[in-house]
Short mmCIF file of C-alpha atoms in Angstrom, two decimals:
data_model
loop_
_atom_site.label_atom_id
_atom_site.label_comp_id
_atom_site.label_asym_id
_atom_site.label_seq_id
_atom_site.Cartn_x
_atom_site.Cartn_y
_atom_site.Cartn_z
CA MET O 1 0.00 0.00 0.00
CA LEU O 2 1.40 3.40 -1.00
CA ASP O 3 2.12 5.90 1.75
CA ASP O 4 0.15 9.02 0.77
CA ARG O 5 0.86 10.98 3.91
CA VAL O 6 1.97 14.58 3.39
CA PRO O 7 5.56 15.06 4.59
CA SER O 8 5.78 17.25 7.67
CA ALA O 9 7.19 20.75 7.29
CA PRO O 10 10.81 21.21 8.38
CA PRO O 11 11.10 22.76 11.84
CA PRO O 12 11.86 26.49 12.05
CA VAL O 13 15.44 27.48 12.71
CA GLY O 14 16.01 29.02 16.12
CA LEU O 15 17.64 32.12 14.66
CA VAL O 16 14.59 32.81 12.48
CA VAL O 17 12.32 32.41 15.51
CA ARG O 18 14.43 34.84 17.54
CA LEU O 19 14.44 37.33 14.66
CA SER O 20 10.64 37.22 14.38
CA GLU O 21 10.25 37.71 18.13
CA ALA O 22 12.74 40.59 18.23
CA LEU O 23 11.01 42.43 15.38
CA ALA O 24 7.69 42.10 17.20
CA THR O 25 9.17 43.24 20.49
CA ASP O 26 10.68 46.36 18.88
CA ASP O 27 7.39 47.09 17.05
CA ILE O 28 9.13 47.27 13.66
CA SER O 29 6.93 47.57 10.57
CA TRP O 30 7.88 44.70 8.28
CA CYS O 31 6.55 41.80 6.24
CA HIS O 32 7.79 38.82 4.25
CA TRP O 33 6.72 40.12 0.86
CA LYS O 34 7.12 37.25 -1.62
CA SER O 35 7.11 33.44 -1.92
CA ASN O 36 4.65 33.23 0.96
CA ASN O 37 3.31 29.93 -0.33
CA ALA O 38 6.53 28.41 1.05
CA LEU O 39 6.86 30.13 4.42
CA ASP O 40 7.84 26.83 6.03
CA ARG O 41 10.96 26.77 3.84
CA SER O 42 11.74 30.35 4.84
CA ALA O 43 11.30 29.48 8.52
CA SER O 44 13.66 26.52 8.16
CA GLY O 45 16.29 28.63 6.40
CA GLU O 46 16.02 26.74 3.12
CA ASN O 47 14.80 29.90 1.38
CA ASP O 48 16.14 33.42 1.78
CA LEU O 49 14.10 35.81 3.91
CA ASP O 50 12.80 38.61 1.68
CA LEU O 51 11.71 41.21 4.21
CA LEU O 52 10.11 44.51 3.32
CA VAL O 53 10.87 47.02 6.09
CA SER O 54 9.57 50.53 6.66
CA ARG O 55 12.14 53.22 5.89
CA ALA O 56 11.33 54.77 9.27
CA ASP O 57 12.62 51.61 10.99
CA ILE O 58 15.87 51.13 9.09
CA VAL O 59 18.18 51.88 12.02
CA ARG O 60 16.22 49.83 14.56
CA PHE O 61 15.91 46.92 12.11
CA ALA O 62 19.67 46.88 11.53
CA THR O 63 20.25 47.01 15.29
CA VAL O 64 18.04 43.95 15.80
CA LEU O 65 19.93 42.00 13.15
CA ARG O 66 23.33 42.87 14.58
CA GLY O 67 22.16 41.95 18.06
CA LEU O 68 21.33 38.47 16.77
CA GLY O 69 24.73 38.04 15.15
CA PHE O 70 23.75 38.90 11.58
CA LYS O 71 26.48 40.47 9.47
CA GLN O 72 25.97 42.86 6.61
CA VAL O 73 27.52 41.83 3.31
CA TRP O 74 27.98 43.57 -0.02
CA ALA O 75 26.62 41.99 -3.17
CA PRO O 76 28.73 42.08 -6.37
CA ALA O 77 28.72 45.56 -7.90
CA GLU O 78 26.23 44.76 -10.66
CA LYS O 79 23.76 43.29 -8.14
CA GLN O 80 23.83 46.15 -5.67
CA LEU O 81 20.46 47.87 -5.66
CA PRO O 82 19.20 51.05 -4.01
CA GLY O 83 17.17 50.38 -0.90
CA ILE O 84 18.16 46.71 -0.65
CA LEU O 85 20.76 45.36 1.79
CA ASP O 86 21.93 41.81 2.51
CA TYR O 87 22.61 40.21 5.88
CA PHE O 88 23.72 36.71 6.86
CA GLY O 89 23.36 35.04 10.24
CA TYR O 90 24.57 31.65 11.44
CA ASP O 91 22.57 29.22 13.54
CA GLN O 92 25.07 26.77 15.00
CA VAL O 93 22.44 24.31 16.27
CA ALA O 94 20.87 23.95 12.83
CA ASP O 95 24.25 24.47 11.11
CA ARG O 96 22.58 26.81 8.65
CA LEU O 97 23.30 30.27 7.27
CA ILE O 98 20.23 32.52 7.19
CA HIS O 99 20.20 35.07 4.36
CA VAL O 100 18.08 38.18 4.88
CA HIS O 101 17.28 40.44 1.92
CA ALA O 102 16.25 43.69 3.59
CA HIS O 103 14.08 45.66 1.15
CA TYR O 104 13.39 49.26 2.03
CA GLN O 105 12.10 49.80 -1.50
CA LEU O 106 10.35 47.38 -3.86
CA VAL O 107 12.95 47.25 -6.63
CA LEU O 108 12.20 44.48 -9.10
CA GLY O 109 12.49 43.32 -12.70
CA HIS O 110 14.76 40.94 -14.56
CA ASP O 111 17.55 39.48 -12.44
CA ARG O 112 20.23 41.18 -14.57
CA THR O 113 19.03 44.76 -14.02
CA LYS O 114 16.09 45.00 -11.58
CA GLY O 115 15.04 48.07 -13.54
CA TYR O 116 11.83 49.21 -11.80
CA ARG O 117 10.65 50.43 -8.42
CA LEU O 118 7.03 50.10 -7.33
CA PRO O 119 6.18 52.85 -4.82
CA ILE O 120 3.66 50.80 -2.85
CA GLU O 121 5.83 49.85 0.13
CA ASP O 122 3.78 51.69 2.78
CA ALA O 123 0.47 50.36 1.47
CA SER O 124 1.81 46.79 1.42
CA LEU O 125 3.07 47.11 5.00
CA GLU O 126 -0.23 48.57 6.19
CA SER O 127 -2.06 45.55 4.76
CA ALA O 128 0.24 43.01 6.45
CA VAL O 129 -1.09 40.51 8.98
CA ARG O 130 0.60 37.92 11.17
CA ARG O 131 0.84 34.36 9.83
CA GLY O 132 2.92 32.11 12.02
CA LEU O 133 6.42 33.52 12.40
CA PHE O 134 5.96 36.08 9.65
CA ARG O 135 3.92 39.10 8.79
CA VAL O 136 2.66 38.87 5.20
CA PRO O 137 0.97 41.47 2.96
CA ALA O 138 -2.60 41.11 1.75
CA PRO O 139 -2.70 38.51 -1.05
CA GLU O 140 -3.97 41.17 -3.50
CA PHE O 141 -0.81 43.23 -3.02
CA GLU O 142 1.29 40.10 -3.30
CA LEU O 143 -0.42 39.02 -6.53
CA ILE O 144 -0.02 42.44 -8.15
CA VAL O 145 3.69 42.55 -7.33
CA PHE O 146 4.15 38.93 -8.42
CA ILE O 147 2.49 39.46 -11.83
CA ILE O 148 4.57 42.56 -12.55
CA ARG O 149 7.75 40.78 -11.45
CA MET O 150 7.06 37.74 -13.62
CA MET O 151 6.18 39.83 -16.68
CA LEU O 152 9.42 41.79 -16.45
CA LYS O 153 11.34 38.59 -15.83
CA HIS O 154 9.77 36.39 -18.52
CA SER O 155 7.67 38.36 -21.00
CA THR O 156 9.75 41.06 -22.67
CA TRP O 157 11.16 40.49 -26.14
CA ASP O 158 14.82 40.58 -25.07
CA VAL O 159 14.17 38.03 -22.32
CA MET O 160 12.35 35.72 -24.73
CA LEU O 161 15.31 35.82 -27.10
CA GLY O 162 17.31 34.32 -24.25
CA GLY O 163 14.82 31.47 -23.85
CA GLU O 164 13.43 32.62 -20.48
CA LYS O 165 9.71 32.84 -21.37
CA ARG O 166 8.27 30.07 -19.22
CA LEU O 167 7.68 30.32 -15.50
CA SER O 168 9.52 27.81 -13.37
CA LYS O 169 7.70 25.09 -11.45
CA ASN O 170 7.96 27.07 -8.21
CA GLU O 171 6.73 30.26 -9.90
CA ARG O 172 3.69 28.46 -11.36
CA ALA O 173 2.92 27.06 -7.91
CA GLU O 174 3.12 30.54 -6.37
CA LEU O 175 0.82 32.00 -9.04
CA ALA O 176 -1.78 29.27 -8.47
CA TYR O 177 -1.53 29.78 -4.70
CA LEU O 178 -2.17 33.52 -4.97
CA GLN O 179 -5.01 33.29 -7.51
CA THR O 180 -7.05 31.17 -5.13
CA ARG O 181 -6.74 33.73 -2.33
CA VAL O 182 -7.43 37.11 -3.90
CA ASP O 183 -10.55 39.20 -4.21
CA GLU O 184 -10.59 40.50 -7.79
CA ASP O 185 -12.55 43.60 -6.84
CA ARG O 186 -9.90 44.37 -4.24
CA VAL O 187 -7.17 43.89 -6.88
CA ARG O 188 -8.84 46.44 -9.15
CA GLU O 189 -9.26 48.85 -6.25
CA ILE O 190 -5.53 48.65 -5.35
CA LEU O 191 -4.49 49.13 -8.98
CA LYS O 192 -6.73 52.19 -9.30
CA ARG O 193 -5.51 53.73 -6.05
CA HIS O 194 -1.81 52.92 -6.06
CA LEU O 195 -0.86 51.91 -9.63
CA ALA O 196 -3.16 53.90 -11.91
CA TYR O 197 -0.75 53.45 -14.82
CA VAL O 198 -1.44 49.67 -14.76
CA ASP O 199 -5.16 49.54 -15.58
CA PRO O 200 -7.17 46.38 -14.79
CA ASP O 201 -7.41 45.37 -18.46
CA LEU O 202 -3.63 45.48 -18.85
CA PHE O 203 -3.21 43.57 -15.60
CA ASN O 204 -5.59 40.85 -16.76
CA ASP O 205 -3.71 40.61 -20.06
CA CYS O 206 -0.50 40.15 -18.06
CA VAL O 207 -2.07 37.29 -16.11
CA ARG O 208 -3.09 35.60 -19.39
CA ALA O 209 0.35 36.22 -20.92
CA LEU O 210 1.95 34.19 -18.14
CA GLN O 211 -0.14 31.12 -18.90
CA PRO O 212 1.70 28.20 -20.57
CA ARG O 213 -0.41 28.37 -23.75
CA SER O 214 0.16 32.06 -24.33
CA SER O 215 1.94 32.78 -27.63
CA VAL O 216 5.34 34.41 -27.70
CA TRP O 217 4.00 37.32 -29.72
CA THR O 218 1.14 37.99 -27.31
CA SER O 219 3.44 37.75 -24.28
CA ALA O 220 6.06 40.07 -25.77
CA ARG O 221 3.46 42.63 -26.84
CA THR O 222 1.84 42.60 -23.40
CA GLY O 223 5.24 42.87 -21.73
CA HIS O 224 6.05 45.91 -23.85
CA ARG O 225 2.75 47.56 -22.90
CA LEU O 226 3.56 46.97 -19.22
CA GLN O 227 7.03 48.47 -19.62
CA ARG O 228 5.53 51.56 -21.23
CA GLY O 229 3.06 51.87 -18.37
CA LEU O 230 5.89 51.63 -15.83
CA ARG O 231 8.15 54.15 -17.57
CA ALA O 232 7.82 56.71 -14.77
CA ASN O 233 9.05 54.10 -12.29
CA ALA O 234 12.00 52.86 -14.38
CA ARG O 235 15.49 53.22 -12.92
CA ARG O 236 16.92 53.90 -16.36
CA PRO O 237 15.57 54.44 -19.92
CA MET O 238 14.20 51.29 -21.53
CA PRO O 239 16.82 51.11 -24.34
CA LEU O 240 19.63 51.46 -21.81
CA ASP O 241 18.10 48.84 -19.51
CA THR O 242 17.72 46.40 -22.41
CA SER O 243 21.30 46.97 -23.58
CA LEU O 244 22.63 46.49 -20.05
CA LYS O 245 20.65 43.28 -19.68
CA LEU O 246 22.05 41.83 -22.92
CA TRP O 247 25.60 42.94 -22.06
CA ARG O 248 25.51 41.33 -18.63
CA ARG O 249 24.04 38.13 -20.00
CA GLY O 250 26.81 37.90 -22.58
CA ARG O 251 29.53 38.70 -20.07
CA LEU O 252 28.23 36.05 -17.68
CA ALA O 253 28.23 33.44 -20.46
CA VAL O 254 31.85 34.27 -21.39
CA ARG O 255 32.89 34.18 -17.75
CA ARG O 256 31.38 30.75 -17.18
CA ARG O 257 32.05 29.00 -20.49
CA VAL O 258 35.34 30.52 -21.60
CA PHE O 259 37.11 31.35 -18.35
CA ARG O 260 35.34 28.68 -16.26
CA ARG O 261 34.78 31.14 -13.43
CA SER O 262 31.75 31.34 -11.17
CA SER O 263 29.78 34.51 -10.62
CA PRO O 264 31.14 37.00 -8.05
CA LYS O 265 29.86 36.42 -4.53
CA TYR O 266 29.21 38.43 -1.41
CA ARG O 267 31.90 40.25 0.59
CA PHE O 268 31.65 41.16 4.26
CA GLU O 269 31.01 44.75 5.26
CA GLY O 270 33.96 44.59 7.66
CA GLY O 271 36.38 43.67 4.88
CA GLY O 272 38.30 40.52 4.08
CA ALA O 273 40.25 38.33 6.47
CA MET O 274 42.75 35.49 6.61
CA ILE O 275 41.85 32.41 8.63
CA ALA O 276 44.73 30.03 9.37
CA ILE O 277 44.28 26.48 10.64
CA VAL O 278 47.30 24.69 12.12
CA GLY O 279 47.65 21.30 13.72
CA GLY O 280 49.86 18.27 13.87
CA ASP O 281 49.51 15.16 11.77
CA GLY O 282 46.28 13.32 12.48
CA ALA O 283 44.45 16.36 13.86
CA GLY O 284 42.07 16.49 10.89
CA LYS O 285 43.41 19.81 9.64
CA SER O 286 42.86 19.17 5.94
CA THR O 287 39.33 17.93 6.60
CA ALA O 288 38.58 21.06 8.62
CA VAL O 289 40.02 23.33 5.94
CA ASP O 290 37.98 21.64 3.20
CA GLY O 291 34.78 21.72 5.26
CA LEU O 292 35.19 25.39 6.18
CA HIS O 293 35.93 26.34 2.58
CA GLU O 294 32.92 24.45 1.24
CA TRP O 295 30.67 26.16 3.81
CA LEU O 296 31.87 29.72 3.19
CA ALA O 297 32.38 29.50 -0.59
CA ARG O 298 28.67 28.86 -1.22
CA HIS O 299 27.92 32.52 -0.57
CA PHE O 300 31.12 34.50 -0.02
CA GLU O 301 34.30 35.28 -1.96
CA THR O 302 36.52 32.59 -0.44
CA THR O 303 39.93 31.25 -1.44
CA CYS O 304 41.72 28.23 0.04
CA ILE O 305 45.55 28.36 0.03
CA HIS O 306 47.98 25.71 1.26
CA LEU O 307 50.70 27.77 2.92
CA GLY O 308 52.54 24.67 4.08
CA LYS O 309 53.09 23.55 0.47
CA PRO O 310 53.24 26.76 -1.59
CA ASP O 311 53.34 26.70 -5.37
CA TRP O 312 56.84 26.89 -6.83
CA SER O 313 57.96 30.12 -8.45
CA TRP O 314 59.99 30.07 -11.67
CA THR O 315 63.10 30.82 -9.58
CA THR O 316 62.43 27.76 -7.43
CA ILE O 317 61.82 25.60 -10.50
CA GLY O 318 65.16 26.70 -11.99
CA ILE O 319 67.16 26.13 -8.81
CA ARG O 320 65.57 22.77 -8.16
CA ALA O 321 66.28 21.71 -11.74
CA ILE O 322 69.97 22.49 -11.26
CA LEU O 323 70.03 20.62 -7.95
CA LYS O 324 68.31 17.68 -9.60
CA VAL O 325 71.20 17.40 -12.05
CA GLY O 326 73.63 17.11 -9.14
CA ASN O 327 71.48 14.41 -7.65
CA MET O 328 71.37 12.51 -10.97
CA LEU O 329 75.18 12.67 -11.11
CA ARG O 330 75.21 11.13 -7.61
CA LEU O 331 77.12 14.05 -6.14
CA TYR O 332 74.68 14.15 -3.20
CA PRO O 333 71.45 12.39 -2.24
CA ALA O 334 68.01 13.58 -3.18
CA ASP O 335 65.92 16.00 -1.14
CA SER O 336 65.15 14.38 2.19
CA SER O 337 63.87 15.13 5.67
CA PHE O 338 65.69 17.30 8.19
CA GLN O 339 67.22 14.44 10.18
CA ARG O 340 67.97 12.20 7.22
CA THR O 341 69.81 14.99 5.45
CA LEU O 342 72.02 15.46 8.52
CA GLU O 343 72.90 11.76 8.50
CA GLN O 344 73.60 11.38 4.77
CA GLU O 345 77.14 10.93 3.49
CA SER O 346 78.12 11.54 -0.10
CA LEU O 347 80.89 12.97 -2.27
CA ILE O 348 79.54 16.48 -1.77
CA SER O 349 77.67 17.48 1.38
CA PRO O 350 73.90 17.50 0.89
CA GLY O 351 73.76 20.46 3.28
CA TYR O 352 73.92 23.35 0.80
CA PRO O 353 71.40 21.81 -1.64
CA TRP O 354 69.04 21.28 1.29
CA LEU O 355 69.56 24.86 2.51
CA LEU O 356 68.87 26.26 -0.97
CA ARG O 357 65.65 24.29 -1.17
CA GLU O 358 64.58 25.63 2.23
CA LEU O 359 65.36 29.19 1.16
CA CYS O 360 63.28 28.68 -1.99
CA ARG O 361 60.47 27.27 0.15
CA ALA O 362 60.60 30.30 2.45
CA ARG O 363 60.52 32.64 -0.54
CA ASP O 364 57.59 30.78 -2.14
CA ARG O 365 55.74 30.74 1.19
CA TYR O 366 56.23 34.49 1.50
CA ARG O 367 55.03 35.10 -2.07
CA THR O 368 51.98 32.93 -1.41
CA TYR O 369 51.31 34.83 1.81
CA VAL O 370 51.47 38.13 -0.08
CA ARG O 371 48.91 36.81 -2.59
CA ALA O 372 46.64 35.75 0.27
CA ARG O 373 46.99 39.13 1.97
CA ARG O 374 46.06 40.93 -1.25
CA ILE O 375 42.96 38.80 -1.70
CA ALA O 376 41.91 39.66 1.86
CA ALA O 377 42.66 43.35 1.27
CA ARG O 378 40.22 43.29 -1.66
CA GLY O 379 37.50 41.97 0.66
CA GLY O 380 37.81 38.20 0.20
CA LEU O 381 38.15 35.49 2.81
CA VAL O 382 41.30 33.37 2.67
CA ILE O 383 41.56 30.02 4.45
CA LEU O 384 45.20 29.06 5.05
CA ASP O 385 46.13 25.43 5.44
CA ARG O 386 49.04 25.73 7.94
CA PHE O 387 50.87 28.89 8.93
CA PRO O 388 54.51 29.53 9.98
CA LEU O 389 54.69 30.20 13.72
CA SER O 390 57.86 30.89 15.65
CA GLN O 391 56.65 28.54 18.42
CA ILE O 392 56.51 25.58 16.01
CA LYS O 393 59.95 24.30 15.03
CA LEU O 394 59.25 21.14 13.05
CA MET O 395 57.02 22.56 10.31
CA ASP O 396 56.64 25.70 8.21
CA GLY O 397 59.04 28.03 10.07
CA PRO O 398 62.73 28.98 9.57
CA GLN O 399 64.83 25.83 9.21
CA ILE O 400 68.26 26.93 7.98
CA GLU O 401 69.67 28.17 11.28
CA ARG O 402 68.30 25.13 13.13
CA PHE O 403 69.90 22.82 10.58
CA LEU O 404 73.29 24.51 10.87
CA ASP O 405 73.16 24.40 14.67
CA GLU O 406 72.41 20.67 14.54
CA LEU O 407 75.19 20.14 12.03
CA ALA O 408 77.68 22.00 14.21
CA GLY O 409 77.02 19.58 17.07
CA ARG O 410 77.83 16.51 15.02
CA PRO O 411 81.23 15.01 14.16
CA GLN O 412 82.57 16.62 11.00
CA ALA O 413 81.64 14.54 8.00
CA LYS O 414 84.27 13.90 5.37
CA GLN O 415 82.46 15.75 2.67
CA PHE O 416 83.27 18.66 0.41
CA LEU O 417 81.34 21.91 0.78
CA SER O 418 79.91 21.07 4.18
CA PRO O 419 78.21 24.26 5.43
CA ARG O 420 79.43 26.00 8.56
CA ARG O 421 77.37 28.21 10.84
CA THR O 422 79.96 31.00 10.69
CA GLY O 423 80.46 30.92 6.92
CA ALA O 424 79.53 33.99 4.84
CA LEU O 425 77.15 32.03 2.59
CA ALA O 426 75.46 30.37 5.57
CA ARG O 427 74.96 33.73 7.28
CA PHE O 428 73.49 35.15 4.07
CA LEU O 429 71.04 32.26 3.75
CA ILE O 430 69.97 32.67 7.38
CA ARG O 431 69.33 36.40 6.92
CA ARG O 432 67.34 35.88 3.74
CA GLU O 433 65.16 33.16 5.27
CA ARG O 434 64.55 35.27 8.37
CA SER O 435 63.53 38.25 6.25
CA TYR O 436 60.83 36.25 4.46
CA TYR O 437 59.31 34.93 7.66
CA ALA O 438 59.58 38.29 9.43
CA GLN O 439 57.16 39.76 6.86
CA THR O 440 54.65 36.96 7.35
CA VAL O 441 52.55 38.52 10.11
CA MET O 442 49.73 36.82 11.99
CA PRO O 443 46.37 36.30 10.27
CA GLU O 444 43.16 37.81 11.65
CA THR O 445 42.09 34.40 13.01
CA LEU O 446 44.38 31.53 14.02
CA ILE O 447 42.89 28.15 14.91
CA ALA O 448 44.98 25.35 16.42
CA LEU O 449 43.72 21.77 16.36
CA ARG O 450 45.14 19.72 19.24
CA VAL O 451 44.88 15.96 19.51
CA ASP O 452 46.61 13.40 21.71
CA PRO O 453 49.65 12.04 19.81
CA GLU O 454 48.55 8.44 20.25
CA ILE O 455 45.15 9.23 18.72
CA ALA O 456 46.97 10.93 15.85
CA VAL O 457 49.09 7.81 15.26
CA ARG O 458 45.97 5.63 15.13
CA ARG O 459 44.40 7.99 12.60
CA LYS O 460 47.42 8.35 10.28
CA THR O 461 48.01 4.70 9.48
CA ASP O 462 49.42 5.56 6.06
CA GLU O 463 52.43 7.44 7.46
CA ASP O 464 55.44 6.63 9.64
CA ALA O 465 54.19 6.39 13.23
CA ASP O 466 57.29 8.01 14.78
CA THR O 467 57.09 11.01 12.46
CA VAL O 468 53.39 11.48 13.17
CA ARG O 469 53.96 11.15 16.91
CA VAL O 470 56.79 13.71 16.96
CA ARG O 471 54.88 16.35 14.96
CA SER O 472 51.68 15.83 16.91
CA THR O 473 53.53 15.98 20.25
CA GLU O 474 54.96 19.41 19.43
CA ILE O 475 51.47 20.85 18.91
CA TRP O 476 50.03 18.92 21.87
CA GLU O 477 52.66 20.08 24.40
CA LEU O 478 53.12 23.63 23.12
CA ASP O 479 52.25 26.47 25.51
CA TRP O 480 49.76 28.40 23.38
CA SER O 481 49.22 31.15 25.97
CA SER O 482 51.76 33.39 24.23
CA THR O 483 49.79 33.22 20.98
CA GLU O 484 46.38 34.47 19.89
CA ALA O 485 45.38 31.01 18.73
CA HIS O 486 41.93 29.59 19.40
CA LEU O 487 42.39 26.01 20.61
CA ILE O 488 40.01 23.27 19.52
CA ASP O 489 39.98 19.70 20.80
CA ALA O 490 40.44 17.70 17.61
CA SER O 491 39.76 14.37 19.31
CA LYS O 492 36.03 15.05 18.87
CA THR O 493 34.09 13.90 15.82
CA ARG O 494 34.62 15.69 12.52
CA ALA O 495 31.14 17.20 12.69
CA GLN O 496 31.73 18.56 16.20
CA VAL O 497 35.12 20.05 15.30
CA LEU O 498 33.78 21.68 12.14
CA SER O 499 30.79 23.08 14.03
CA GLU O 500 33.11 24.74 16.57
CA ILE O 501 35.28 26.14 13.80
CA LYS O 502 32.27 27.57 11.94
CA ALA O 503 30.94 29.30 15.05
CA LEU O 504 34.37 30.70 15.86
CA VAL O 505 35.01 31.95 12.34
CA TRP O 506 31.54 33.50 12.09
CA ALA O 507 32.15 35.45 15.30
CA LYS O 508 35.41 36.81 13.87
CA VAL O 509 34.65 37.72 10.25
#
């Protein structure tokens, strides 16, 4: 027997509930002005919250949002609209970002230009009534706005040329929902009082033009009549708006298909930031970095950079190619770990080749850091996988001086060109490496993942246990009080660790 039960609506997100209560407490004039046939999805955070707010309450509305942890963000330049601001809030319990579109003016139209403003905000707000968590406008106001929106979005000749004539499944459902709830006499009354330039006959033609069986010619002609009626409310002349729409559509197609780049995303009002995550082997650092990047990159300009393994510059490629020749001639062993390089014996000491590689690594790390800092300075978020800290000796920091000190304490190997701590070349290499790391200043947020070394060994079964234990022990036993790092217990589950990281990062950006 088939189960024909209607699936229950998803539960409301706590942050949305608190927002609704706070707006009521502060007596702010607002309403959820569109897609009200799916309010359960808005309450659960699956849909954005499109809130129309009285201009008189702008300051108090923004104060409520900030008090609940919402952060203002800037849309890409071409999507910034007068009277519309964007806010995001994070509900840690639901692990969901809540996107609020705050509309102080009803600016609508095709997604590329949003070329019209309907001056009926106050009337819509006055008609609003409470329905569950949200205040919603009278269905007649909602239907009028919906029909005009859909006509400008689907029924103008330039839009039809782009193959956008038909309403989507969700849009058809919203139209059917509204048509069953309106009083047609009330619709005509609102049009006459507030939108006299859209007469009832034109409005009815628009409703018919949106039906699936409407011809392209009829839809385009009706759309043109509506545009002419709305001329006084247009943000720009019709020819300019049409040209801009076509230009942006073409540019977007080139960006996606030729350059394989996604559309620009939101940037935080407070500017960009660098977020570094450090941790020993087995702490789940890479998993945390990937999870944080996936979460933020859905909405915000976010770049992930591996600072522990920076990309090679052309200088590094050239030097390493030369050193590779020496290795092929068996003059010295190949690149190896710190300790193994100290213990190697060969015709020529492997010390200087190793030191040159470390200097190249320091230079590449610095260049990568500069790139990350520039991205953040332009307003983007940068997630750094590893970061050089003076407190950590085994990874990512200056290595040349430490190597030479270790070498000086060992019996002199019978090798040519064995570096000495007091040599001119060695001193030069030390100074150069120090200079690169000295310019790598702390990121805005530093997160350290700590895990018991024995747990780390059990997790990293594909690597040498002693190496994993040593690296993990350094992080585990380090006194972090002298740093600004935020410590997270990485022995918890991946979901728990990532949840803590998200909450911490959201509080800092």
